[in-house]
Amino acid sequence: MKISMVSEHASPLAALGGVDAGGQNVHVAALSSSLASRGHQVTVYTRRDDPDLPAKVQVAPGLSVVHVDAGPACHIPKDELLPFMGELADGICRDWADSVPDVVHAHFWMSGLAAIQASRRAGAAEHVAVVQTFHALGSVKRRHQGSADTSPPARAWLEPWVGRTADWVIATCPDEVFELKALGIGRSRISIAPCGVDLNLFPGTGEPESKARTHRILSVGRLVPRKGVDLVIQALPLLAEAGFDDVELLIVGGSGDALNLEEDPEAQRLRALTKELGVEDKVTMRGQVPRDAMPGIFRSADAVVCAPWYEPFGIVPLEAMACGVPVVAAAVGGLRETVVNQKTGLHVPPRDPEAIADAVARLLGDPALRAEMGRAGSRRARSRYSWDRIAADTEKAYRSVLAAGLSRQAGEGLAEPLEGTAL
Ligand code: UDP
């Protein structure tokens, strides 16, 4: 198959850990490369955010990344990218001039707008089939972030429109299916394909990096308030009270390396909190870490804590599990599915530092339990979350769309919802 991926803000080639660079980048990179390994021709379209980027990068046989000129060639926060989706669609159409793909798979709601536009303009008799993965939903974000949500207001109606107009929607977990149905998207056009973990990069055994204290707990991810890293910091004094004083919290992620975290507002907020709680000597902020350094870091941890307020999927717990490390996970979104409570880790209620401290204390105090949960996590990651398996599920969704002829006639349903929108 000839497959186009659209990932407006999340380039598969970007450095990870900044505010807008995390799971979606990993997902698009790994899924695209697994599909290419299965013999498909995959092109990823992403917005040019640096003037020095080449127009096209051949990443591997069958896999290339096209940087499309859409808005200024510099970093723009993803919540300000909506006005440039029309230009992104134009660039995609230009690249399709010689031959259109069999399917265009959009990642995040704004990519869906560009993909639908491109699919209608491509000039084929029928529009190119559009498959949509949202990665995150505005309805969920609004529920949790309220007035702190910086998404453009039009997301509230454009996102459900994308879901209803795409030929197929791939959800990453059952929780998301529930949310999609609430947006009026028919269950018969939704399938589930979770995010995966790169089992070559994160093998079951390997060298851990050394740690500074008896115990290390680890938090990995974009440094944004909803990831709940502050809750893990708040758990440190409680852990000390419970007798676990020689504990280091390593925080990976942020908008630069450790030296550049001074300019990261969330890093500064977290640092202030460590001072306020008197735990600054226990907390190390590593900043952005390249992919190949992550396995040794995961393995050095006695427990990985994922304490988000909400989480569409969450690849970090899978990486921890693949490395044989137990996970303390807030029982929200995709984490309820990936982390099996009492088997591969411990569930805690969201926004609850006491529960985090209790769960971590239980793991730190019981090496045999840690080892058993680590082994169970590694087995689970290997048996269910390989990217090859997820690429096969995704390919199945593409084939169903094409075989069932779900592609609707070009232009159908387009005029009304997009009228007046700056695309
Ligand atoms: N990550 C990384 N280096 C960093 C910070 C994060 O490689 O400095 C990776 C992390 O290992 C994971 C991804 O970024 O693969 C974060 O994905 P997740 O789905 O957990 O969170 P999201 O970014 O989607 O909210």
Coordinates of C-alpha atoms in Angstrom, one line a residue, residues 1-5 27 30-42 102-105 107 129-133 168-171 191-194 386-404 406:
M1 CA 0.0 0.0 0.0
K2 CA 1.0 3.6 -0.5
I3 CA 0.4 5.3 2.9
S4 CA 0.6 9.0 3.8
M5 CA 0.9 9.9 7.5
H27 CA 4.0 6.7 17.7
A30 CA 7.5 3.6 15.1
L31 CA 4.3 2.9 13.3
S32 CA 5.6 4.3 10.0
S33 CA 8.8 2.4 10.2
S34 CA 7.0 -0.9 11.1
L35 CA 4.6 -0.4 8.2
A36 CA 7.6 0.3 5.9
S37 CA 9.2 -2.9 7.2
R38 CA 6.0 -4.8 6.2
G39 CA 6.6 -3.7 2.6
H40 CA 4.4 -0.5 2.4
Q41 CA 5.6 2.8 1.0
V42 CA 5.1 5.4 3.8
D102 CA -4.3 4.5 -1.0
V103 CA -4.8 5.9 2.5
V104 CA -4.0 9.0 4.4
H105 CA -3.6 8.5 8.2
H107 CA -2.5 12.0 13.8
A129 CA -9.5 7.2 2.4
V130 CA -8.9 9.1 5.6
V131 CA -8.0 7.2 8.8
Q132 CA -7.8 9.3 12.0
T133 CA -6.0 8.7 15.3
W168 CA -12.2 5.4 10.0
V169 CA -11.0 6.2 13.5
I170 CA -8.4 4.3 15.3
A171 CA -8.7 4.7 19.1
S191 CA -11.3 0.1 15.8
I192 CA -8.6 -0.1 18.6
A193 CA -4.9 -0.2 18.0
P194 CA -2.9 0.8 21.0
S386 CA 5.2 -4.9 19.8
W387 CA 5.0 -2.2 17.1
D388 CA 4.9 -5.0 14.5
R389 CA 1.6 -6.3 16.0
I390 CA 0.2 -2.7 16.2
A391 CA 1.2 -2.1 12.6
A392 CA -0.6 -5.3 11.6
D393 CA -3.8 -4.1 13.4
T394 CA -3.4 -0.7 11.7
E395 CA -3.0 -2.4 8.3
K396 CA -6.2 -4.3 9.0
A397 CA -8.0 -1.1 9.6
Y398 CA -6.7 0.4 6.3
R399 CA -7.8 -2.8 4.5
S400 CA -11.3 -2.7 6.0
V401 CA -11.7 0.9 4.9
L402 CA -10.6 0.2 1.4
A403 CA -12.4 -3.2 1.0
A404 CA -15.7 -1.9 2.4
L406 CA -16.3 3.3 2.8

